[in-house]
mmCIF file of C-alpha atoms in Angstrom:
data_model
loop_
_atom_site.group_PDB
_atom_site.id
_atom_site.type_symbol
_atom_site.label_atom_id
_atom_site.label_comp_id
_atom_site.label_asym_id
_atom_site.label_seq_id
_atom_site.Cartn_x
_atom_site.Cartn_y
_atom_site.Cartn_z
ATOM 1 C CA MET A 1 -22.567 7.657 -19.986
ATOM 2 C CA ASP A 2 -19.836 10.236 -19.324
ATOM 3 C CA ARG A 3 -20.934 11.938 -16.094
ATOM 4 C CA HIS A 4 -17.556 12.563 -14.487
ATOM 5 C CA ASN A 5 -18.648 15.937 -13.120
ATOM 6 C CA ASP A 6 -21.329 14.185 -11.035
ATOM 7 C CA PRO A 7 -20.503 10.475 -10.945
ATOM 8 C CA LYS A 8 -23.222 8.135 -9.795
ATOM 9 C CA ARG A 9 -22.303 4.556 -10.624
ATOM 10 C CA LEU A 10 -19.012 3.016 -9.501
ATOM 11 C CA LEU A 11 -17.822 -0.554 -10.045
ATOM 12 C CA VAL A 12 -15.087 -1.774 -7.690
ATOM 13 C CA LEU A 13 -13.222 -4.965 -8.505
ATOM 14 C CA GLY A 14 -12.365 -6.331 -5.081
ATOM 15 C CA GLY A 15 -13.722 -3.947 -2.502
ATOM 16 C CA THR A 16 -13.792 -5.837 0.794
ATOM 17 C CA TRP A 17 -10.222 -5.885 2.100
ATOM 18 C CA PHE A 18 -8.037 -2.843 2.676
ATOM 19 C CA VAL A 19 -7.762 -0.326 -0.168
ATOM 20 C CA GLY A 20 -10.912 -1.567 -1.858
ATOM 21 C CA HIS A 21 -12.919 -1.372 1.341
ATOM 22 C CA ALA A 22 -11.738 2.209 1.904
ATOM 23 C CA ILE A 23 -12.699 3.217 -1.636
ATOM 24 C CA VAL A 24 -16.156 1.697 -1.322
ATOM 25 C CA THR A 25 -16.700 3.350 2.067
ATOM 26 C CA GLU A 26 -15.559 6.736 0.751
ATOM 27 C CA ALA A 27 -17.807 6.491 -2.306
ATOM 28 C CA LEU A 28 -20.857 5.429 -0.309
ATOM 29 C CA GLY A 29 -20.272 8.350 2.053
ATOM 30 C CA ALA A 30 -20.309 10.679 -0.947
ATOM 31 C CA GLY A 31 -23.651 9.314 -2.114
ATOM 32 C CA TRP A 32 -22.387 7.179 -4.975
ATOM 33 C CA ASP A 33 -24.125 4.045 -6.220
ATOM 34 C CA VAL A 34 -21.430 1.416 -5.617
ATOM 35 C CA THR A 35 -21.283 -2.139 -6.897
ATOM 36 C CA ILE A 36 -18.628 -4.615 -5.777
ATOM 37 C CA PHE A 37 -17.519 -7.555 -7.907
ATOM 38 C CA ASN A 38 -15.586 -10.336 -6.194
ATOM 39 C CA ARG A 39 -15.721 -14.001 -5.235
ATOM 40 C CA GLY A 40 -17.025 -13.381 -1.737
ATOM 41 C CA THR A 41 -14.253 -15.367 -0.087
ATOM 42 C CA SER A 42 -12.722 -12.658 2.114
ATOM 43 C CA ALA A 43 -14.327 -9.935 4.216
ATOM 44 C CA SER A 44 -17.916 -8.743 4.057
ATOM 45 C CA ALA A 45 -18.812 -5.741 1.929
ATOM 46 C CA PRO A 46 -19.500 -2.317 3.438
ATOM 47 C CA LYS A 47 -23.173 -1.803 4.147
ATOM 48 C CA GLY A 48 -24.938 -0.084 1.286
ATOM 49 C CA ALA A 49 -22.883 -1.526 -1.566
ATOM 50 C CA GLN A 50 -24.461 -3.754 -4.191
ATOM 51 C CA LEU A 51 -22.837 -7.140 -4.689
ATOM 52 C CA ILE A 52 -22.191 -9.137 -7.836
ATOM 53 C CA ARG A 53 -20.486 -12.412 -7.091
ATOM 54 C CA GLY A 54 -18.007 -13.637 -9.626
ATOM 55 C CA ASP A 55 -14.437 -14.580 -10.428
ATOM 56 C CA ARG A 56 -12.439 -12.173 -12.583
ATOM 57 C CA THR A 57 -10.570 -15.107 -14.120
ATOM 58 C CA ARG A 58 -13.830 -16.434 -15.660
ATOM 59 C CA PRO A 59 -14.773 -14.411 -18.753
ATOM 60 C CA GLU A 60 -18.444 -15.401 -18.621
ATOM 61 C CA GLU A 61 -18.738 -14.012 -15.088
ATOM 62 C CA VAL A 62 -16.965 -10.774 -16.017
ATOM 63 C CA ALA A 63 -19.354 -10.461 -18.983
ATOM 64 C CA ALA A 64 -22.242 -10.226 -16.522
ATOM 65 C CA LEU A 65 -20.900 -6.816 -15.527
ATOM 66 C CA VAL A 66 -21.638 -5.497 -18.993
ATOM 67 C CA ALA A 67 -25.353 -6.121 -18.563
ATOM 68 C CA ALA A 68 -25.207 -4.473 -15.119
ATOM 69 C CA GLY A 69 -23.646 -1.309 -16.541
ATOM 70 C CA PRO A 70 -23.057 1.316 -17.683
ATOM 71 C CA TRP A 71 -20.512 2.575 -15.158
ATOM 72 C CA ASP A 72 -19.115 6.039 -14.644
ATOM 73 C CA ALA A 73 -15.890 4.411 -13.523
ATOM 74 C CA VAL A 74 -14.252 1.106 -12.660
ATOM 75 C CA VAL A 75 -11.713 0.943 -9.830
ATOM 76 C CA ASP A 76 -9.561 -2.173 -9.997
ATOM 77 C CA THR A 77 -8.021 -3.111 -6.650
ATOM 78 C CA SER A 78 -7.526 -6.799 -7.408
ATOM 79 C CA GLY A 79 -5.639 -6.909 -10.716
ATOM 80 C CA TYR A 80 -2.232 -8.618 -10.634
ATOM 81 C CA VAL A 81 -1.802 -10.588 -13.884
ATOM 82 C CA PRO A 82 -1.585 -8.518 -17.092
ATOM 83 C CA ALA A 83 -3.410 -10.985 -19.346
ATOM 84 C CA ASN A 84 -6.317 -11.141 -16.923
ATOM 85 C CA VAL A 85 -6.459 -7.355 -16.520
ATOM 86 C CA LEU A 86 -6.404 -6.982 -20.305
ATOM 87 C CA GLY A 87 -9.375 -9.314 -20.654
ATOM 88 C CA VAL A 88 -11.373 -7.632 -17.874
ATOM 89 C CA ALA A 89 -10.649 -4.099 -19.081
ATOM 90 C CA SER A 90 -11.407 -4.956 -22.712
ATOM 91 C CA THR A 91 -14.757 -6.416 -21.682
ATOM 92 C CA LEU A 92 -15.698 -3.339 -19.656
ATOM 93 C CA ALA A 93 -14.364 -0.656 -22.017
ATOM 94 C CA PRO A 94 -17.649 -0.284 -23.947
ATOM 95 C CA VAL A 95 -19.716 0.247 -20.786
ATOM 96 C CA ALA A 96 -17.408 2.280 -18.512
ATOM 97 C CA SER A 97 -16.226 5.853 -18.876
ATOM 98 C CA ARG A 98 -12.981 5.482 -16.906
ATOM 99 C CA TYR A 99 -10.727 2.805 -15.433
ATOM 100 C CA VAL A 100 -8.716 3.524 -12.288
ATOM 101 C CA PHE A 101 -6.035 0.918 -11.668
ATOM 102 C CA MET A 102 -4.444 0.550 -8.246
ATOM 103 C CA SER A 103 -0.772 0.051 -9.037
ATOM 104 C CA THR A 104 2.468 0.375 -7.068
ATOM 105 C CA VAL A 105 5.842 2.114 -7.041
ATOM 106 C CA SER A 106 7.294 -1.369 -7.564
ATOM 107 C CA VAL A 107 6.674 -0.837 -11.291
ATOM 108 C CA TYR A 108 9.799 1.360 -11.400
ATOM 109 C CA ARG A 109 13.058 -0.316 -12.340
ATOM 110 C CA ASP A 110 15.029 1.580 -9.673
ATOM 111 C CA TRP A 111 12.723 1.096 -6.694
ATOM 112 C CA PRO A 112 13.811 0.937 -3.875
ATOM 113 C CA VAL A 113 17.386 1.900 -4.684
ATOM 114 C CA ARG A 114 17.029 5.410 -6.132
ATOM 115 C CA PRO A 115 14.648 8.360 -5.776
ATOM 116 C CA LEU A 116 11.695 8.202 -8.174
ATOM 117 C CA SER A 117 9.204 10.313 -10.069
ATOM 118 C CA GLU A 118 6.551 9.454 -12.653
ATOM 119 C CA SER A 119 9.190 9.936 -15.365
ATOM 120 C CA SER A 120 11.449 7.194 -13.919
ATOM 121 C CA GLU A 121 12.055 4.129 -16.057
ATOM 122 C CA MET A 122 9.502 1.360 -15.635
ATOM 123 C CA LEU A 123 9.962 -2.385 -15.677
ATOM 124 C CA PRO A 124 9.117 -3.829 -19.102
ATOM 125 C CA CYS A 125 6.150 -6.161 -19.341
ATOM 126 C CA PRO A 126 3.701 -6.805 -22.199
ATOM 127 C CA PRO A 127 -0.016 -6.251 -21.589
ATOM 128 C CA ASP A 128 -0.833 -9.896 -22.296
ATOM 129 C CA ALA A 129 1.805 -11.430 -19.990
ATOM 130 C CA GLY A 130 0.844 -14.399 -17.883
ATOM 131 C CA ALA A 131 1.334 -15.111 -14.197
ATOM 132 C CA ASP A 132 4.857 -16.445 -14.685
ATOM 133 C CA TYR A 133 6.293 -13.321 -16.304
ATOM 134 C CA GLY A 134 9.225 -11.569 -14.600
ATOM 135 C CA THR A 135 11.761 -12.522 -11.963
ATOM 136 C CA ASP A 136 12.605 -11.613 -8.392
ATOM 137 C CA ALA A 137 15.993 -9.977 -7.809
ATOM 138 C CA GLU A 138 17.644 -9.581 -4.424
ATOM 139 C CA ASP A 139 16.918 -5.989 -3.332
ATOM 140 C CA GLY A 140 15.774 -5.174 -6.852
ATOM 141 C CA PRO A 141 12.878 -5.675 -9.290
ATOM 142 C CA THR A 142 10.248 -8.249 -8.430
ATOM 143 C CA ARG A 143 7.818 -10.362 -10.421
ATOM 144 C CA TYR A 144 5.077 -8.410 -8.655
ATOM 145 C CA GLY A 145 6.527 -5.159 -10.022
ATOM 146 C CA TYR A 146 6.936 -6.503 -13.555
ATOM 147 C CA GLN A 147 3.378 -7.752 -13.646
ATOM 148 C CA LYS A 148 1.856 -4.591 -12.187
ATOM 149 C CA SER A 149 3.676 -2.701 -14.954
ATOM 150 C CA GLY A 150 2.111 -5.053 -17.479
ATOM 151 C CA CYS A 151 -1.298 -4.499 -15.872
ATOM 152 C CA GLU A 152 -0.891 -0.754 -16.396
ATOM 153 C CA ALA A 153 -0.122 -1.405 -20.063
ATOM 154 C CA ALA A 154 -3.163 -3.666 -20.306
ATOM 155 C CA VAL A 155 -5.584 -1.065 -18.939
ATOM 156 C CA THR A 156 -4.137 1.620 -21.191
ATOM 157 C CA ALA A 157 -4.451 -0.649 -24.226
ATOM 158 C CA ALA A 158 -8.113 -1.310 -23.472
ATOM 159 C CA PHE A 159 -9.269 2.164 -22.389
ATOM 160 C CA GLY A 160 -6.751 4.504 -24.001
ATOM 161 C CA GLU A 161 -4.632 7.052 -22.170
ATOM 162 C CA GLY A 162 -7.425 9.608 -21.825
ATOM 163 C CA ARG A 163 -9.713 7.221 -19.916
ATOM 164 C CA THR A 164 -7.058 5.515 -17.768
ATOM 165 C CA THR A 165 -5.793 6.530 -14.320
ATOM 166 C CA LEU A 166 -2.844 4.713 -12.765
ATOM 167 C CA LEU A 167 -2.295 5.183 -9.036
ATOM 168 C CA ARG A 168 1.194 4.046 -7.999
ATOM 169 C CA SER A 169 1.082 3.845 -4.247
ATOM 170 C CA GLY A 170 3.970 3.389 -1.877
ATOM 171 C CA VAL A 171 3.396 1.955 1.589
ATOM 172 C CA ILE A 172 -0.251 2.258 2.614
ATOM 173 C CA LEU A 173 -1.170 2.219 6.300
ATOM 174 C CA GLY A 174 -4.328 2.707 8.310
ATOM 175 C CA PRO A 175 -7.309 0.829 9.740
ATOM 176 C CA ARG A 176 -7.895 -2.662 8.276
ATOM 177 C CA GLU A 177 -4.254 -3.065 7.202
ATOM 178 C CA TYR A 178 -3.848 -6.804 6.620
ATOM 179 C CA VAL A 179 -0.087 -7.118 6.104
ATOM 180 C CA GLY A 180 0.399 -5.949 9.681
ATOM 181 C CA ARG A 181 3.298 -3.484 9.503
ATOM 182 C CA LEU A 182 1.831 -0.696 11.623
ATOM 183 C CA PRO A 183 -0.173 -3.117 13.812
ATOM 184 C CA TRP A 184 3.064 -4.891 14.722
ATOM 185 C CA TRP A 185 4.749 -1.668 15.806
ATOM 186 C CA LEU A 186 1.691 -0.630 17.798
ATOM 187 C CA ARG A 187 1.524 -3.939 19.621
ATOM 188 C CA ARG A 188 5.261 -4.002 20.308
ATOM 189 C CA VAL A 189 5.319 -0.444 21.630
ATOM 190 C CA ALA A 190 2.253 -1.157 23.757
ATOM 191 C CA VAL A 191 4.211 -3.876 25.584
ATOM 192 C CA GLY A 192 6.667 -1.198 26.675
ATOM 193 C CA GLY A 193 10.156 -1.694 28.045
ATOM 194 C CA GLU A 194 13.225 -1.224 25.891
ATOM 195 C CA VAL A 195 12.235 -1.172 22.228
ATOM 196 C CA LEU A 196 14.741 -1.677 19.436
ATOM 197 C CA ALA A 197 14.409 1.272 17.064
ATOM 198 C CA PRO A 198 16.007 0.750 13.638
ATOM 199 C CA GLY A 199 18.698 2.954 12.129
ATOM 200 C CA SER A 200 18.375 6.678 12.677
ATOM 201 C CA PRO A 201 15.493 8.540 14.301
ATOM 202 C CA ASP A 202 15.888 11.195 11.617
ATOM 203 C CA ARG A 203 15.266 8.815 8.693
ATOM 204 C CA THR A 204 12.320 10.212 6.810
ATOM 205 C CA ILE A 205 9.388 8.012 5.808
ATOM 206 C CA GLN A 206 6.348 8.671 3.641
ATOM 207 C CA PRO A 207 3.580 6.109 4.183
ATOM 208 C CA VAL A 208 0.138 7.218 3.039
ATOM 209 C CA ASP A 209 -3.160 6.663 4.829
ATOM 210 C CA VAL A 210 -5.519 4.266 3.056
ATOM 211 C CA ARG A 211 -8.382 6.756 3.431
ATOM 212 C CA ASP A 212 -6.355 9.431 1.654
ATOM 213 C CA VAL A 213 -5.638 6.981 -1.166
ATOM 214 C CA ALA A 214 -9.373 6.300 -1.432
ATOM 215 C CA ALA A 215 -10.275 9.977 -1.444
ATOM 216 C CA PHE A 216 -7.730 10.679 -4.166
ATOM 217 C CA ALA A 217 -8.933 7.764 -6.287
ATOM 218 C CA LEU A 218 -12.452 9.174 -6.269
ATOM 219 C CA HIS A 219 -11.127 12.679 -6.863
ATOM 220 C CA THR A 220 -9.452 11.537 -10.079
ATOM 221 C CA ILE A 221 -12.837 10.276 -11.262
ATOM 222 C CA THR A 222 -14.840 13.379 -10.409
ATOM 223 C CA ASP A 223 -12.203 15.636 -11.985
ATOM 224 C CA GLY A 224 -11.598 13.378 -14.974
ATOM 225 C CA LEU A 225 -7.874 13.015 -14.260
ATOM 226 C CA SER A 226 -5.953 10.538 -16.380
ATOM 227 C CA GLY A 227 -2.331 9.414 -16.419
ATOM 228 C CA ALA A 228 -0.012 8.063 -13.745
ATOM 229 C CA TYR A 229 0.349 9.435 -10.220
ATOM 230 C CA ASN A 230 2.642 8.441 -7.375
ATOM 231 C CA VAL A 231 0.493 8.292 -4.259
ATOM 232 C CA CYS A 232 2.634 8.799 -1.159
ATOM 233 C CA ALA A 233 2.927 11.286 1.669
ATOM 234 C CA PRO A 234 5.309 14.183 0.947
ATOM 235 C CA VAL A 235 9.027 13.420 1.086
ATOM 236 C CA GLY A 236 10.399 14.487 4.472
ATOM 237 C CA ASP A 237 6.954 14.947 6.018
ATOM 238 C CA ALA A 238 7.609 12.500 8.877
ATOM 239 C CA THR A 239 10.456 10.516 10.431
ATOM 240 C CA PHE A 240 10.787 7.060 11.934
ATOM 241 C CA ASP A 241 11.052 8.772 15.307
ATOM 242 C CA ASP A 242 7.676 10.414 14.630
ATOM 243 C CA LEU A 243 6.202 6.996 13.869
ATOM 244 C CA LEU A 244 7.417 5.326 17.053
ATOM 245 C CA HIS A 245 6.439 8.204 19.311
ATOM 246 C CA ALA A 246 3.015 8.293 17.668
ATOM 247 C CA CYS A 247 2.700 4.596 18.561
ATOM 248 C CA ALA A 248 3.615 5.409 22.171
ATOM 249 C CA ASP A 249 1.090 8.240 22.318
ATOM 250 C CA ALA A 250 -1.670 6.134 20.777
ATOM 251 C CA THR A 251 -1.166 3.162 23.096
ATOM 252 C CA GLY A 252 -0.432 5.164 26.233
ATOM 253 C CA ALA A 253 2.806 3.223 26.723
ATOM 254 C CA ALA A 254 6.107 4.592 28.002
ATOM 255 C CA PRO A 255 8.784 2.586 26.168
ATOM 256 C CA VAL A 256 12.466 3.415 25.963
ATOM 257 C CA PHE A 257 13.568 3.540 22.330
ATOM 258 C CA THR A 258 17.126 2.395 21.704
ATOM 259 C CA TRP A 259 18.296 3.319 18.230
ATOM 260 C CA VAL A 260 20.580 0.676 16.761
ATOM 261 C CA PRO A 261 22.584 1.546 13.611
ATOM 262 C CA ASP A 262 21.762 -0.093 10.300
ATOM 263 C CA GLN A 263 25.049 -1.966 10.059
ATOM 264 C CA MET A 264 24.591 -3.554 13.485
ATOM 265 C CA LEU A 265 21.107 -4.738 12.503
ATOM 266 C CA LEU A 266 22.298 -6.098 9.173
ATOM 267 C CA GLY A 267 25.219 -7.820 10.862
ATOM 268 C CA HIS A 268 22.821 -9.682 13.131
ATOM 269 C CA GLY A 269 20.684 -10.832 10.230
ATOM 270 C CA VAL A 270 17.673 -8.630 10.926
ATOM 271 C CA ARG A 271 15.535 -8.730 7.788
ATOM 272 C CA GLN A 272 14.713 -5.368 6.315
ATOM 273 C CA TRP A 273 11.065 -4.516 5.641
ATOM 274 C CA SER A 274 9.733 -7.569 7.483
ATOM 275 C CA GLU A 275 11.315 -8.281 10.887
ATOM 276 C CA LEU A 276 11.417 -4.540 11.596
ATOM 277 C CA PRO A 277 8.542 -3.293 9.451
ATOM 278 C CA LEU A 278 9.088 -0.149 7.369
ATOM 279 C CA TRP A 279 12.845 -0.214 8.029
ATOM 280 C CA ARG A 280 14.886 -0.364 4.833
ATOM 281 C CA THR A 281 18.275 1.159 4.146
ATOM 282 C CA PHE A 282 18.099 2.006 0.441
ATOM 283 C CA GLU A 283 18.041 5.667 -0.538
ATOM 284 C CA GLY A 284 14.985 5.451 -2.758
ATOM 285 C CA VAL A 285 12.563 3.725 -0.380
ATOM 286 C CA TRP A 286 11.205 6.948 1.063
ATOM 287 C CA LYS A 287 12.067 9.350 -1.747
ATOM 288 C CA VAL A 288 9.152 8.908 -4.100
ATOM 289 C CA ASP A 289 8.088 12.223 -5.611
ATOM 290 C CA ALA A 290 4.314 12.663 -5.239
ATOM 291 C CA THR A 291 4.138 16.364 -6.076
ATOM 292 C CA LYS A 292 2.182 15.645 -9.273
ATOM 293 C CA ALA A 293 -0.631 14.062 -7.259
ATOM 294 C CA GLU A 294 -0.423 16.755 -4.586
ATOM 295 C CA GLY A 295 -0.795 19.392 -7.288
ATOM 296 C CA VAL A 296 -4.130 17.983 -8.436
ATOM 297 C CA GLY A 297 -5.702 17.194 -5.092
ATOM 298 C CA LEU A 298 -3.933 14.517 -3.042
ATOM 299 C CA HIS A 299 -4.175 15.468 0.639
ATOM 300 C CA CYS A 300 -2.331 13.442 3.284
ATOM 301 C CA ARG A 301 -3.343 13.537 6.929
ATOM 302 C CA PRO A 302 -0.678 13.644 9.666
ATOM 303 C CA LEU A 303 0.989 10.330 10.452
ATOM 304 C CA TYR A 304 -0.047 10.478 14.114
ATOM 305 C CA GLU A 305 -3.705 10.453 13.038
ATOM 306 C CA THR A 306 -3.185 7.297 10.978
ATOM 307 C CA VAL A 307 -1.409 5.647 13.899
ATOM 308 C CA ALA A 308 -4.067 6.617 16.456
ATOM 309 C CA ASP A 309 -6.956 5.471 14.257
ATOM 310 C CA THR A 310 -5.240 2.175 13.507
ATOM 311 C CA TRP A 311 -4.795 1.514 17.222
ATOM 312 C CA ARG A 312 -8.472 2.264 17.866
ATOM 313 C CA TRP A 313 -9.390 -0.168 15.104
ATOM 314 C CA LEU A 314 -7.099 -2.843 16.550
ATOM 315 C CA LYS A 315 -8.616 -2.413 20.004
ATOM 316 C CA THR A 316 -12.069 -2.821 18.501
ATOM 317 C CA THR A 317 -11.393 -5.798 16.233
ATOM 318 C CA GLY A 318 -8.646 -7.518 18.209
ATOM 319 C CA ALA A 319 -6.877 -8.809 15.099
ATOM 320 C CA THR A 320 -5.818 -7.969 11.575
ATOM 321 C CA ARG A 321 -7.004 -9.928 8.569
ATOM 322 C CA SER A 322 -5.026 -13.005 7.684
ATOM 323 C CA HIS A 323 -2.699 -12.599 4.709
ATOM 324 C CA ASP A 324 0.187 -14.640 3.362
ATOM 325 C CA ARG A 325 2.692 -11.845 3.955
ATOM 326 C CA ALA A 326 1.585 -11.265 7.541
ATOM 327 C CA ALA A 327 3.466 -14.338 8.755
ATOM 328 C CA GLU A 328 6.858 -12.778 8.025
ATOM 329 C CA ILE A 329 6.186 -9.503 9.838
ATOM 330 C CA GLY A 330 7.837 -8.779 13.160
ATOM 331 C CA LEU A 331 10.968 -9.386 15.217
ATOM 332 C CA SER A 332 10.773 -11.918 18.042
ATOM 333 C CA MET A 333 11.344 -10.634 21.565
ATOM 334 C CA GLU A 334 14.270 -13.061 21.906
ATOM 335 C CA LYS A 335 16.049 -11.768 18.812
ATOM 336 C CA GLU A 336 15.342 -8.183 19.805
ATOM 337 C CA ALA A 337 16.949 -8.813 23.188
ATOM 338 C CA ARG A 338 20.029 -10.394 21.589
ATOM 339 C CA VAL A 339 20.552 -7.451 19.243
ATOM 340 C CA LEU A 340 20.074 -4.914 22.034
ATOM 341 C CA THR A 341 22.582 -6.765 24.215
ATOM 342 C CA ALA A 342 25.123 -6.845 21.392
ATOM 343 C CA TRP A 343 24.615 -3.128 20.776
ATOM 344 C CA ARG A 344 25.148 -2.251 24.437
ATOM 345 C CA ARG A 345 28.323 -4.313 24.553
ATOM 346 C CA SER A 346 29.678 -2.606 21.445
ATOM 347 C CA VAL A 347 29.023 0.813 22.966
ATOM 348 C CA GLU A 348 30.539 -0.106 26.338
ATOM 349 C CA ARG A 349 33.622 -1.810 24.883
ATOM 350 C CA PRO A 350 36.841 0.123 25.690
ATOM 351 C CA ARG A 351 38.313 1.890 22.697
#
């Protein structure tokens, strides 16, 4: 069953939304035999993938995957509750060579406050924790982070360290993004006029393209890589100014960017991370060390390419997928105008 030098059979849990869709597409393009397991309630599967309908919360439906195996690898893009991940992984361990779990930098205790590496302290969570484990702290650890940490522990308990790969991604952008962070900026910049730009143009950012995440996930399988990897673009590789000008170039717009300091934005109640997507003031947000992944094969395309391809996708589809978090994304034009007016008055005020 262990054919990691020439993998043929891949099982993707999820596989039709954003990261999962990119992984399936990448694998199919490489000639892999790909099977998707999900409920069939979201998007359609990429052409060429085999489908097994089922709910990962129903053990009898997960058990059907055993008969459909063996698998060279499982990629889990839909695991959020440790107890469920433990059950799924334990069921598949006898018929799968490797388990790649799509995790997050939110598993670190100090995200987003301090810079991080794979050796940073993680949030504690047992591998059999239920959906109510953990708490949300203001600008600190979240239940989502606690439970993803527990999911990592669950996979490792079922497959062992040598057969487990944990991919801790930061912000992922690119075509098919359903939260709507980059799509919002593209649409706002396309309108033109005076655009409120948050903080400093020199603030570095490190979002990673979903297609590069997918390519790296498959690379870890073909090279038999185990362990945890932060999956982000290099620290300092791009700035917020680069992002906004890439949006202008992609859309063909000619906006005027007015950079408003962090404290002015905070004073006017602008919500970080949501009303102005990707803007957050903490030191650690965009200082996640991904050199370990880069050293074993993570390649990140230029940010302008991600932006341009996302705009082309938006122009083709006309809309992003609906998601619960999408509703909170974006600053209204009215609030933007009020903040810009207040900023101009503060600059013009006699000293």
